[in-house]
PDB file of N, CA, C and O in Angstrom:
ATOM      1  N   MET A   8       0.862  -1.172   0.000  1.00  0.00           N
ATOM      2  CA  MET A   8       0.000   0.000   0.000  1.00  0.00           C
ATOM      3  C   MET A   8       0.899   1.223   0.000  1.00  0.00           C
ATOM      4  O   MET A   8       1.879   1.291   0.712  1.00  0.00           O
ATOM      5  N   THR A   9       0.542   2.225  -0.776  1.00  0.00           N
ATOM      6  CA  THR A   9       1.318   3.460  -0.820  1.00  0.00           C
ATOM      7  C   THR A   9       0.824   4.423   0.232  1.00  0.00           C
ATOM      8  O   THR A   9      -0.266   4.278   0.760  1.00  0.00           O
ATOM      9  N   GLY A  10       1.623   5.434   0.526  1.00  0.00           N
ATOM     10  CA  GLY A  10       1.226   6.419   1.519  1.00  0.00           C
ATOM     11  C   GLY A  10       0.021   7.232   1.090  1.00  0.00           C
ATOM     12  O   GLY A  10      -0.662   7.819   1.911  1.00  0.00           O
ATOM     13  N   ALA A  11      -0.276   7.265  -0.203  1.00  0.00           N
ATOM     14  CA  ALA A  11      -1.397   8.062  -0.711  1.00  0.00           C
ATOM     15  C   ALA A  11      -2.740   7.365  -0.516  1.00  0.00           C
ATOM     16  O   ALA A  11      -3.774   8.001  -0.591  1.00  0.00           O
ATOM     17  N   MET A  12      -2.718   6.067  -0.288  1.00  0.00           N
ATOM     18  CA  MET A  12      -3.979   5.336  -0.141  1.00  0.00           C
ATOM     19  C   MET A  12      -4.423   5.316   1.308  1.00  0.00           C
ATOM     20  O   MET A  12      -3.630   5.071   2.210  1.00  0.00           O
ATOM     21  N   ALA A  13      -5.683   5.547   1.519  1.00  0.00           N
ATOM     22  CA  ALA A  13      -6.251   5.437   2.866  1.00  0.00           C
ATOM     23  C   ALA A  13      -6.486   3.964   3.165  1.00  0.00           C
ATOM     24  O   ALA A  13      -6.775   3.186   2.261  1.00  0.00           O
ATOM     25  N   PRO A  14      -6.351   3.554   4.425  1.00  0.00           N
ATOM     26  CA  PRO A  14      -6.644   2.150   4.753  1.00  0.00           C
ATOM     27  C   PRO A  14      -8.102   1.829   4.453  1.00  0.00           C
ATOM     28  O   PRO A  14      -8.980   2.670   4.615  1.00  0.00           O
ATOM     29  N   THR A  15      -8.346   0.607   3.997  1.00  0.00           N
ATOM     30  CA  THR A  15      -9.717   0.211   3.696  1.00  0.00           C
ATOM     31  C   THR A  15     -10.459  -0.084   4.991  1.00  0.00           C
ATOM     32  O   THR A  15      -9.889  -0.559   5.960  1.00  0.00           O
ATOM     33  N   LYS A  16     -11.740   0.210   4.972  1.00  0.00           N
ATOM     34  CA  LYS A  16     -12.570  -0.056   6.152  1.00  0.00           C
ATOM     35  C   LYS A  16     -13.311  -1.367   5.937  1.00  0.00           C
ATOM     36  O   LYS A  16     -13.512  -1.791   4.795  1.00  0.00           O
ATOM     37  N   PRO A  17     -13.707  -2.022   7.020  1.00  0.00           N
ATOM     38  CA  PRO A  17     -14.434  -3.291   6.867  1.00  0.00           C
ATOM     39  C   PRO A  17     -15.734  -3.094   6.074  1.00  0.00           C
ATOM     40  O   PRO A  17     -16.375  -2.042   6.155  1.00  0.00           O
ATOM     41  N   LEU A  18     -16.090  -4.102   5.310  1.00  0.00           N
ATOM     42  CA  LEU A  18     -17.353  -4.066   4.578  1.00  0.00           C
ATOM     43  C   LEU A  18     -18.497  -4.247   5.570  1.00  0.00           C
ATOM     44  O   LEU A  18     -18.354  -4.930   6.578  1.00  0.00           O
ATOM     45  N   ASN A  19     -19.639  -3.618   5.267  1.00  0.00           N
ATOM     46  CA  ASN A  19     -20.791  -3.734   6.164  1.00  0.00           C
ATOM     47  C   ASN A  19     -22.060  -4.001   5.354  1.00  0.00           C
ATOM     48  O   ASN A  19     -21.996  -4.148   4.133  1.00  0.00           O
ATOM     49  N   ALA A  20     -23.187  -4.020   6.008  1.00  0.00           N
ATOM     50  CA  ALA A  20     -24.464  -4.364   5.369  1.00  0.00           C
ATOM     51  C   ALA A  20     -24.879  -3.367   4.286  1.00  0.00           C
ATOM     52  O   ALA A  20     -25.694  -3.699   3.431  1.00  0.00           O
ATOM     53  N   HIS A  21     -24.316  -2.180   4.293  1.00  0.00           N
ATOM     54  CA  HIS A  21     -24.645  -1.175   3.276  1.00  0.00           C
ATOM     55  C   HIS A  21     -23.842  -1.369   1.997  1.00  0.00           C
ATOM     56  O   HIS A  21     -24.150  -0.756   0.974  1.00  0.00           O
ATOM     57  N   ASP A  22     -22.815  -2.202   2.044  1.00  0.00           N
ATOM     58  CA  ASP A  22     -21.974  -2.473   0.879  1.00  0.00           C
ATOM     59  C   ASP A  22     -22.580  -3.630   0.094  1.00  0.00           C
ATOM     60  O   ASP A  22     -22.696  -4.748   0.608  1.00  0.00           O
ATOM     61  N   LEU A  23     -22.971  -3.353  -1.141  1.00  0.00           N
ATOM     62  CA  LEU A  23     -23.649  -4.346  -1.971  1.00  0.00           C
ATOM     63  C   LEU A  23     -22.869  -4.604  -3.254  1.00  0.00           C
ATOM     64  O   LEU A  23     -22.195  -3.714  -3.778  1.00  0.00           O
ATOM     65  N   CYS A  24     -22.985  -5.812  -3.767  1.00  0.00           N
ATOM     66  CA  CYS A  24     -22.308  -6.220  -4.992  1.00  0.00           C
ATOM     67  C   CYS A  24     -22.726  -5.322  -6.155  1.00  0.00           C
ATOM     68  O   CYS A  24     -23.916  -5.062  -6.364  1.00  0.00           O
ATOM     69  N   ASP A  25     -21.744  -4.857  -6.902  1.00  0.00           N
ATOM     70  CA  ASP A  25     -22.018  -4.012  -8.062  1.00  0.00           C
ATOM     71  C   ASP A  25     -22.655  -4.783  -9.209  1.00  0.00           C
ATOM     72  O   ASP A  25     -23.220  -4.187 -10.125  1.00  0.00           O
ATOM     73  N   ARG A  26     -22.593  -6.104  -9.198  1.00  0.00           N
ATOM     74  CA  ARG A  26     -23.179  -6.909 -10.262  1.00  0.00           C
ATOM     75  C   ARG A  26     -24.625  -7.310  -9.980  1.00  0.00           C
ATOM     76  O   ARG A  26     -25.453  -7.307 -10.874  1.00  0.00           O
ATOM     77  N   CYS A  27     -24.920  -7.683  -8.697  1.00  0.00           N
ATOM     78  CA  CYS A  27     -26.244  -8.261  -8.441  1.00  0.00           C
ATOM     79  C   CYS A  27     -26.969  -7.669  -7.234  1.00  0.00           C
ATOM     80  O   CYS A  27     -28.124  -7.999  -7.011  1.00  0.00           O
ATOM     81  N   GLY A  28     -26.306  -6.849  -6.439  1.00  0.00           N
ATOM     82  CA  GLY A  28     -26.961  -6.240  -5.292  1.00  0.00           C
ATOM     83  C   GLY A  28     -26.954  -7.083  -4.027  1.00  0.00           C
ATOM     84  O   GLY A  28     -27.502  -6.688  -3.007  1.00  0.00           O
ATOM     85  N   ALA A  29     -26.318  -8.260  -4.064  1.00  0.00           N
ATOM     86  CA  ALA A  29     -26.179  -9.091  -2.863  1.00  0.00           C
ATOM     87  C   ALA A  29     -25.155  -8.451  -1.919  1.00  0.00           C
ATOM     88  O   ALA A  29     -24.397  -7.571  -2.336  1.00  0.00           O
ATOM     89  N   PRO A  30     -25.110  -8.875  -0.664  1.00  0.00           N
ATOM     90  CA  PRO A  30     -24.088  -8.327   0.245  1.00  0.00           C
ATOM     91  C   PRO A  30     -22.686  -8.533  -0.324  1.00  0.00           C
ATOM     92  O   PRO A  30     -22.362  -9.597  -0.846  1.00  0.00           O
ATOM     93  N   ALA A  31     -21.875  -7.492  -0.246  1.00  0.00           N
ATOM     94  CA  ALA A  31     -20.504  -7.543  -0.770  1.00  0.00           C
ATOM     95  C   ALA A  31     -19.557  -8.099   0.287  1.00  0.00           C
ATOM     96  O   ALA A  31     -19.641  -7.738   1.462  1.00  0.00           O
ATOM     97  N   TYR A  32     -18.686  -8.973  -0.143  1.00  0.00           N
ATOM     98  CA  TYR A  32     -17.654  -9.534   0.723  1.00  0.00           C
ATOM     99  C   TYR A  32     -16.258  -9.252   0.182  1.00  0.00           C
ATOM    100  O   TYR A  32     -15.267  -9.640   0.800  1.00  0.00           O
ATOM    101  N   VAL A  33     -16.178  -8.603  -0.976  1.00  0.00           N
ATOM    102  CA  VAL A  33     -14.885  -8.285  -1.583  1.00  0.00           C
ATOM    103  C   VAL A  33     -14.917  -6.854  -2.111  1.00  0.00           C
ATOM    104  O   VAL A  33     -15.857  -6.461  -2.814  1.00  0.00           O
ATOM    105  N   ARG A  34     -13.884  -6.088  -1.758  1.00  0.00           N
ATOM    106  CA  ARG A  34     -13.693  -4.736  -2.290  1.00  0.00           C
ATOM    107  C   ARG A  34     -12.429  -4.762  -3.129  1.00  0.00           C
ATOM    108  O   ARG A  34     -11.378  -5.200  -2.672  1.00  0.00           O
ATOM    109  N   VAL A  35     -12.536  -4.292  -4.378  1.00  0.00           N
ATOM    110  CA  VAL A  35     -11.400  -4.228  -5.285  1.00  0.00           C
ATOM    111  C   VAL A  35     -11.078  -2.752  -5.505  1.00  0.00           C
ATOM    112  O   VAL A  35     -11.924  -1.995  -5.987  1.00  0.00           O
ATOM    113  N   ILE A  36      -9.877  -2.368  -5.118  1.00  0.00           N
ATOM    114  CA  ILE A  36      -9.434  -0.987  -5.311  1.00  0.00           C
ATOM    115  C   ILE A  36      -8.654  -0.935  -6.620  1.00  0.00           C
ATOM    116  O   ILE A  36      -7.725  -1.721  -6.833  1.00  0.00           O
ATOM    117  N   LEU A  37      -9.044   0.000  -7.482  1.00  0.00           N
ATOM    118  CA  LEU A  37      -8.396   0.179  -8.772  1.00  0.00           C
ATOM    119  C   LEU A  37      -7.528   1.439  -8.752  1.00  0.00           C
ATOM    120  O   LEU A  37      -7.623   2.249  -7.835  1.00  0.00           O
ATOM    121  N   THR A  38      -6.733   1.607  -9.774  1.00  0.00           N
ATOM    122  CA  THR A  38      -5.912   2.807  -9.904  1.00  0.00           C
ATOM    123  C   THR A  38      -6.802   4.037  -9.820  1.00  0.00           C
ATOM    124  O   THR A  38      -7.907   4.049 -10.366  1.00  0.00           O
ATOM    125  N   GLY A  39      -6.344   5.059  -9.112  1.00  0.00           N
ATOM    126  CA  GLY A  39      -7.135   6.276  -8.959  1.00  0.00           C
ATOM    127  C   GLY A  39      -8.126   6.193  -7.824  1.00  0.00           C
ATOM    128  O   GLY A  39      -9.033   7.004  -7.728  1.00  0.00           O
ATOM    129  N   SER A  40      -8.021   5.174  -6.988  1.00  0.00           N
ATOM    130  CA  SER A  40      -8.883   4.970  -5.823  1.00  0.00           C
ATOM    131  C   SER A  40     -10.321   4.586  -6.158  1.00  0.00           C
ATOM    132  O   SER A  40     -11.182   4.616  -5.291  1.00  0.00           O
ATOM    133  N   ALA A  41     -10.594   4.241  -7.405  1.00  0.00           N
ATOM    134  CA  ALA A  41     -11.929   3.726  -7.745  1.00  0.00           C
ATOM    135  C   ALA A  41     -12.070   2.358  -7.096  1.00  0.00           C
ATOM    136  O   ALA A  41     -11.087   1.649  -6.895  1.00  0.00           O
ATOM    137  N   GLU A  42     -13.301   1.985  -6.732  1.00  0.00           N
ATOM    138  CA  GLU A  42     -13.505   0.683  -6.113  1.00  0.00           C
ATOM    139  C   GLU A  42     -14.694  -0.030  -6.714  1.00  0.00           C
ATOM    140  O   GLU A  42     -15.629   0.590  -7.199  1.00  0.00           O
ATOM    141  N   LEU A  43     -14.609  -1.350  -6.684  1.00  0.00           N
ATOM    142  CA  LEU A  43     -15.697  -2.222  -7.097  1.00  0.00           C
ATOM    143  C   LEU A  43     -16.004  -3.133  -5.920  1.00  0.00           C
ATOM    144  O   LEU A  43     -15.095  -3.551  -5.194  1.00  0.00           O
ATOM    145  N   LEU A  44     -17.279  -3.453  -5.732  1.00  0.00           N
ATOM    146  CA  LEU A  44     -17.707  -4.350  -4.667  1.00  0.00           C
ATOM    147  C   LEU A  44     -18.335  -5.586  -5.293  1.00  0.00           C
ATOM    148  O   LEU A  44     -19.107  -5.475  -6.256  1.00  0.00           O
ATOM    149  N   PHE A  45     -18.006  -6.757  -4.728  1.00  0.00           N
ATOM    150  CA  PHE A  45     -18.528  -8.000  -5.274  1.00  0.00           C
ATOM    151  C   PHE A  45     -18.985  -8.942  -4.169  1.00  0.00           C
ATOM    152  O   PHE A  45     -18.365  -9.010  -3.099  1.00  0.00           O
ATOM    153  N   CYS A  46     -20.030  -9.699  -4.445  1.00  0.00           N
ATOM    154  CA  CYS A  46     -20.416 -10.813  -3.584  1.00  0.00           C
ATOM    155  C   CYS A  46     -19.382 -11.915  -3.818  1.00  0.00           C
ATOM    156  O   CYS A  46     -18.554 -11.830  -4.731  1.00  0.00           O
ATOM    157  N   ALA A  47     -19.423 -12.963  -3.023  1.00  0.00           N
ATOM    158  CA  ALA A  47     -18.447 -14.047  -3.166  1.00  0.00           C
ATOM    159  C   ALA A  47     -18.553 -14.710  -4.538  1.00  0.00           C
ATOM    160  O   ALA A  47     -17.542 -15.021  -5.165  1.00  0.00           O
ATOM    161  N   HIS A  48     -19.769 -14.906  -5.018  1.00  0.00           N
ATOM    162  CA  HIS A  48     -19.982 -15.552  -6.315  1.00  0.00           C
ATOM    163  C   HIS A  48     -19.333 -14.757  -7.442  1.00  0.00           C
ATOM    164  O   HIS A  48     -18.583 -15.303  -8.249  1.00  0.00           O
ATOM    165  N   HIS A  49     -19.628 -13.475  -7.521  1.00  0.00           N
ATOM    166  CA  HIS A  49     -19.083 -12.672  -8.613  1.00  0.00           C
ATOM    167  C   HIS A  49     -17.587 -12.424  -8.448  1.00  0.00           C
ATOM    168  O   HIS A  49     -16.875 -12.272  -9.435  1.00  0.00           O
ATOM    169  N   ASN A  50     -17.092 -12.433  -7.230  1.00  0.00           N
ATOM    170  CA  ASN A  50     -15.648 -12.363  -7.038  1.00  0.00           C
ATOM    171  C   ASN A  50     -14.980 -13.594  -7.639  1.00  0.00           C
ATOM    172  O   ASN A  50     -13.992 -13.477  -8.360  1.00  0.00           O
ATOM    173  N   ARG A  51     -15.528 -14.789  -7.348  1.00  0.00           N
ATOM    174  CA  ARG A  51     -14.954 -16.016  -7.915  1.00  0.00           C
ATOM    175  C   ARG A  51     -15.018 -15.983  -9.436  1.00  0.00           C
ATOM    176  O   ARG A  51     -14.080 -16.392 -10.121  1.00  0.00           O
ATOM    177  N   GLN A  52     -16.125 -15.485  -9.970  1.00  0.00           N
ATOM    178  CA  GLN A  52     -16.317 -15.455 -11.414  1.00  0.00           C
ATOM    179  C   GLN A  52     -15.307 -14.539 -12.106  1.00  0.00           C
ATOM    180  O   GLN A  52     -14.855 -14.834 -13.210  1.00  0.00           O
ATOM    181  N   HIS A  53     -14.926 -13.433 -11.474  1.00  0.00           N
ATOM    182  CA  HIS A  53     -14.074 -12.427 -12.113  1.00  0.00           C
ATOM    183  C   HIS A  53     -12.688 -12.299 -11.469  1.00  0.00           C
ATOM    184  O   HIS A  53     -11.924 -11.402 -11.826  1.00  0.00           O
ATOM    185  N   ALA A  54     -12.339 -13.181 -10.538  1.00  0.00           N
ATOM    186  CA  ALA A  54     -11.102 -13.046  -9.762  1.00  0.00           C
ATOM    187  C   ALA A  54      -9.847 -12.952 -10.628  1.00  0.00           C
ATOM    188  O   ALA A  54      -8.967 -12.132 -10.362  1.00  0.00           O
ATOM    189  N   HIS A  55      -9.757 -13.752 -11.649  1.00  0.00           N
ATOM    190  CA  HIS A  55      -8.552 -13.759 -12.484  1.00  0.00           C
ATOM    191  C   HIS A  55      -8.340 -12.402 -13.159  1.00  0.00           C
ATOM    192  O   HIS A  55      -7.247 -11.845 -13.116  1.00  0.00           O
ATOM    193  N   ALA A  56      -9.386 -11.856 -13.749  1.00  0.00           N
ATOM    194  CA  ALA A  56      -9.283 -10.563 -14.425  1.00  0.00           C
ATOM    195  C   ALA A  56      -9.055  -9.430 -13.420  1.00  0.00           C
ATOM    196  O   ALA A  56      -8.275  -8.508 -13.678  1.00  0.00           O
ATOM    197  N   LEU A  57      -9.723  -9.495 -12.275  1.00  0.00           N
ATOM    198  CA  LEU A  57      -9.569  -8.450 -11.258  1.00  0.00           C
ATOM    199  C   LEU A  57      -8.155  -8.411 -10.705  1.00  0.00           C
ATOM    200  O   LEU A  57      -7.605  -7.334 -10.453  1.00  0.00           O
ATOM    201  N   ALA A  58      -7.546  -9.569 -10.524  1.00  0.00           N
ATOM    202  CA  ALA A  58      -6.181  -9.625  -9.989  1.00  0.00           C
ATOM    203  C   ALA A  58      -5.194  -8.903 -10.905  1.00  0.00           C
ATOM    204  O   ALA A  58      -4.194  -8.368 -10.444  1.00  0.00           O
ATOM    205  N   LYS A  59      -5.484  -8.850 -12.189  1.00  0.00           N
ATOM    206  CA  LYS A  59      -4.600  -8.194 -13.153  1.00  0.00           C
ATOM    207  C   LYS A  59      -4.663  -6.672 -13.069  1.00  0.00           C
ATOM    208  O   LYS A  59      -3.702  -5.994 -13.422  1.00  0.00           O
ATOM    209  N   VAL A  60      -5.797  -6.114 -12.618  1.00  0.00           N
ATOM    210  CA  VAL A  60      -5.974  -4.656 -12.647  1.00  0.00           C
ATOM    211  C   VAL A  60      -6.080  -4.023 -11.265  1.00  0.00           C
ATOM    212  O   VAL A  60      -6.048  -2.802 -11.140  1.00  0.00           O
ATOM    213  N   ALA A  61      -6.196  -4.831 -10.237  1.00  0.00           N
ATOM    214  CA  ALA A  61      -6.410  -4.300  -8.883  1.00  0.00           C
ATOM    215  C   ALA A  61      -5.123  -3.763  -8.281  1.00  0.00           C
ATOM    216  O   ALA A  61      -4.046  -4.333  -8.454  1.00  0.00           O
ATOM    217  N   VAL A  62      -5.264  -2.664  -7.544  1.00  0.00           N
ATOM    218  CA  VAL A  62      -4.180  -2.141  -6.727  1.00  0.00           C
ATOM    219  C   VAL A  62      -4.209  -2.875  -5.387  1.00  0.00           C
ATOM    220  O   VAL A  62      -3.179  -3.182  -4.808  1.00  0.00           O
ATOM    221  N   GLU A  63      -5.421  -3.190  -4.913  1.00  0.00           N
ATOM    222  CA  GLU A  63      -5.620  -3.901  -3.650  1.00  0.00           C
ATOM    223  C   GLU A  63      -6.929  -4.673  -3.729  1.00  0.00           C
ATOM    224  O   GLU A  63      -7.896  -4.208  -4.337  1.00  0.00           O
ATOM    225  N   ILE A  64      -6.971  -5.839  -3.103  1.00  0.00           N
ATOM    226  CA  ILE A  64      -8.200  -6.622  -3.004  1.00  0.00           C
ATOM    227  C   ILE A  64      -8.435  -6.928  -1.531  1.00  0.00           C
ATOM    228  O   ILE A  64      -7.595  -7.544  -0.880  1.00  0.00           O
ATOM    229  N   GLN A  65      -9.563  -6.468  -1.033  1.00  0.00           N
ATOM    230  CA  GLN A  65      -9.962  -6.715   0.358  1.00  0.00           C
ATOM    231  C   GLN A  65     -10.981  -7.844   0.329  1.00  0.00           C
ATOM    232  O   GLN A  65     -12.131  -7.656  -0.055  1.00  0.00           O
ATOM    233  N   ASP A  66     -10.565  -9.031   0.728  1.00  0.00           N
ATOM    234  CA  ASP A  66     -11.404 -10.222   0.650  1.00  0.00           C
ATOM    235  C   ASP A  66     -11.881 -10.609   2.051  1.00  0.00           C
ATOM    236  O   ASP A  66     -11.089 -11.022   2.885  1.00  0.00           O
ATOM    237  N   GLU A  67     -13.180 -10.485   2.291  1.00  0.00           N
ATOM    238  CA  GLU A  67     -13.778 -10.849   3.580  1.00  0.00           C
ATOM    239  C   GLU A  67     -14.693 -12.055   3.451  1.00  0.00           C
ATOM    240  O   GLU A  67     -15.593 -12.253   4.258  1.00  0.00           O
ATOM    241  N   THR A  68     -14.459 -12.883   2.430  1.00  0.00           N
ATOM    242  CA  THR A  68     -15.318 -14.041   2.219  1.00  0.00           C
ATOM    243  C   THR A  68     -15.201 -15.065   3.352  1.00  0.00           C
ATOM    244  O   THR A  68     -16.088 -15.902   3.513  1.00  0.00           O
ATOM    245  N   ALA A  69     -14.147 -15.002   4.155  1.00  0.00           N
ATOM    246  CA  ALA A  69     -14.023 -15.916   5.297  1.00  0.00           C
ATOM    247  C   ALA A  69     -15.170 -15.721   6.283  1.00  0.00           C
ATOM    248  O   ALA A  69     -15.526 -16.646   7.017  1.00  0.00           O
ATOM    249  N   ARG A  70     -15.777 -14.544   6.281  1.00  0.00           N
ATOM    250  CA  ARG A  70     -16.926 -14.303   7.170  1.00  0.00           C
ATOM    251  C   ARG A  70     -18.094 -15.205   6.821  1.00  0.00           C
ATOM    252  O   ARG A  70     -18.938 -15.497   7.665  1.00  0.00           O
ATOM    253  N   LEU A  71     -18.179 -15.661   5.577  1.00  0.00           N
ATOM    254  CA  LEU A  71     -19.268 -16.553   5.179  1.00  0.00           C
ATOM    255  C   LEU A  71     -19.170 -17.885   5.911  1.00  0.00           C
ATOM    256  O   LEU A  71     -20.181 -18.450   6.309  1.00  0.00           O
ATOM    257  N   SER A  72     -17.976 -18.393   6.096  1.00  0.00           N
ATOM    258  CA  SER A  72     -17.783 -19.656   6.821  1.00  0.00           C
ATOM    259  C   SER A  72     -18.195 -19.502   8.268  1.00  0.00           C
ATOM    260  O   SER A  72     -18.812 -20.396   8.846  1.00  0.00           O
ATOM    261  N   ALA A  73     -17.878 -18.359   8.864  1.00  0.00           N
ATOM    262  CA  ALA A  73     -18.253 -18.102  10.244  1.00  0.00           C
ATOM    263  C   ALA A  73     -19.772 -18.042  10.380  1.00  0.00           C
ATOM    264  O   ALA A  73     -20.338 -18.549  11.333  1.00  0.00           O
ATOM    265  N   LYS A  74     -20.436 -17.434   9.403  1.00  0.00           N
ATOM    266  CA  LYS A  74     -21.898 -17.325   9.448  1.00  0.00           C
ATOM    267  C   LYS A  74     -22.567 -18.683   9.334  1.00  0.00           C
ATOM    268  O   LYS A  74     -23.575 -18.929   9.962  1.00  0.00           O
ATOM    269  N   SER A  75     -22.013 -19.577   8.511  1.00  0.00           N
ATOM    270  CA  SER A  75     -22.660 -20.875   8.324  1.00  0.00           C
ATOM    271  C   SER A  75     -22.671 -21.682   9.611  1.00  0.00           C
ATOM    272  O   SER A  75     -23.558 -22.487   9.837  1.00  0.00           O
ATOM    273  N   GLY A  76     -21.722 -21.433  10.499  1.00  0.00           N
ATOM    274  CA  GLY A  76     -21.686 -22.123  11.770  1.00  0.00           C
ATOM    275  C   GLY A  76     -22.602 -21.509  12.818  1.00  0.00           C
ATOM    276  O   GLY A  76     -22.759 -22.029  13.895  1.00  0.00           O
ATOM    277  N   GLU A  77     -23.250 -20.392  12.470  1.00  0.00           N
ATOM    278  CA  GLU A  77     -24.120 -19.698  13.412  1.00  0.00           C
ATOM    279  C   GLU A  77     -25.592 -19.945  13.133  1.00  0.00           C
ATOM    280  O   GLU A  77     -26.442 -19.172  13.556  1.00  0.00           O
ATOM    281  N   GLY A  78     -25.905 -20.961  12.366  1.00  0.00           N
ATOM    282  CA  GLY A  78     -27.310 -21.259  12.083  1.00  0.00           C
ATOM    283  C   GLY A  78     -27.891 -20.340  11.028  1.00  0.00           C
ATOM    284  O   GLY A  78     -29.051 -19.999  11.044  1.00  0.00           O
ATOM    285  N   ALA A  79     -27.076 -19.936  10.058  1.00  0.00           N
ATOM    286  CA  ALA A  79     -27.512 -19.025   9.015  1.00  0.00           C
ATOM    287  C   ALA A  79     -28.452 -19.699   8.019  1.00  0.00           C
ATOM    288  O   ALA A  79     -28.885 -19.066   7.080  1.00  0.00           O
ATOM    289  N   THR A  80     -28.789 -20.953   8.212  1.00  0.00           N
ATOM    290  CA  THR A  80     -29.664 -21.653   7.270  1.00  0.00           C
ATOM    291  C   THR A  80     -31.140 -21.358   7.537  1.00  0.00           C
ATOM    292  O   THR A  80     -31.989 -21.778   6.778  1.00  0.00           O
ATOM    293  N   ALA A  81     -31.446 -20.652   8.575  1.00  0.00           N
ATOM    294  CA  ALA A  81     -32.853 -20.321   8.869  1.00  0.00           C
ATOM    295  C   ALA A  81     -33.439 -19.530   7.719  1.00  0.00           C
ATOM    296  O   ALA A  81     -32.802 -18.642   7.186  1.00  0.00           O
ATOM    297  N   GLY A  82     -34.619 -19.853   7.297  1.00  0.00           N
ATOM    298  CA  GLY A  82     -35.300 -19.141   6.239  1.00  0.00           C
ATOM    299  C   GLY A  82     -35.045 -19.698   4.851  1.00  0.00           C
ATOM    300  O   GLY A  82     -35.480 -19.149   3.878  1.00  0.00           O
ATOM    301  N   ARG A  83     -34.295 -20.782   4.751  1.00  0.00           N
ATOM    302  CA  ARG A  83     -34.067 -21.383   3.420  1.00  0.00           C
ATOM    303  C   ARG A  83     -35.136 -22.345   3.084  1.00  0.00           C
ATOM    304  O   ARG A  83     -35.769 -22.935   3.869  1.00  0.00           O
TER     305      ARG A  83
END
């Protein structure tokens, strides 16, 4: 990270995937501080291309594993 970039903040419920509107678990920072937000599915789908252009990738998909152990299956 360069001195010009601000540290990324944790993703929250207001952060939604730019492709489908689902909760975002990945933030991709591009040159010029532009950012893209992705759900886990769309991150997996575009990960190879994003890795080529990203300045930083903030991946919080590990939170999904933690949620599955908390009874997140209610309502399915």
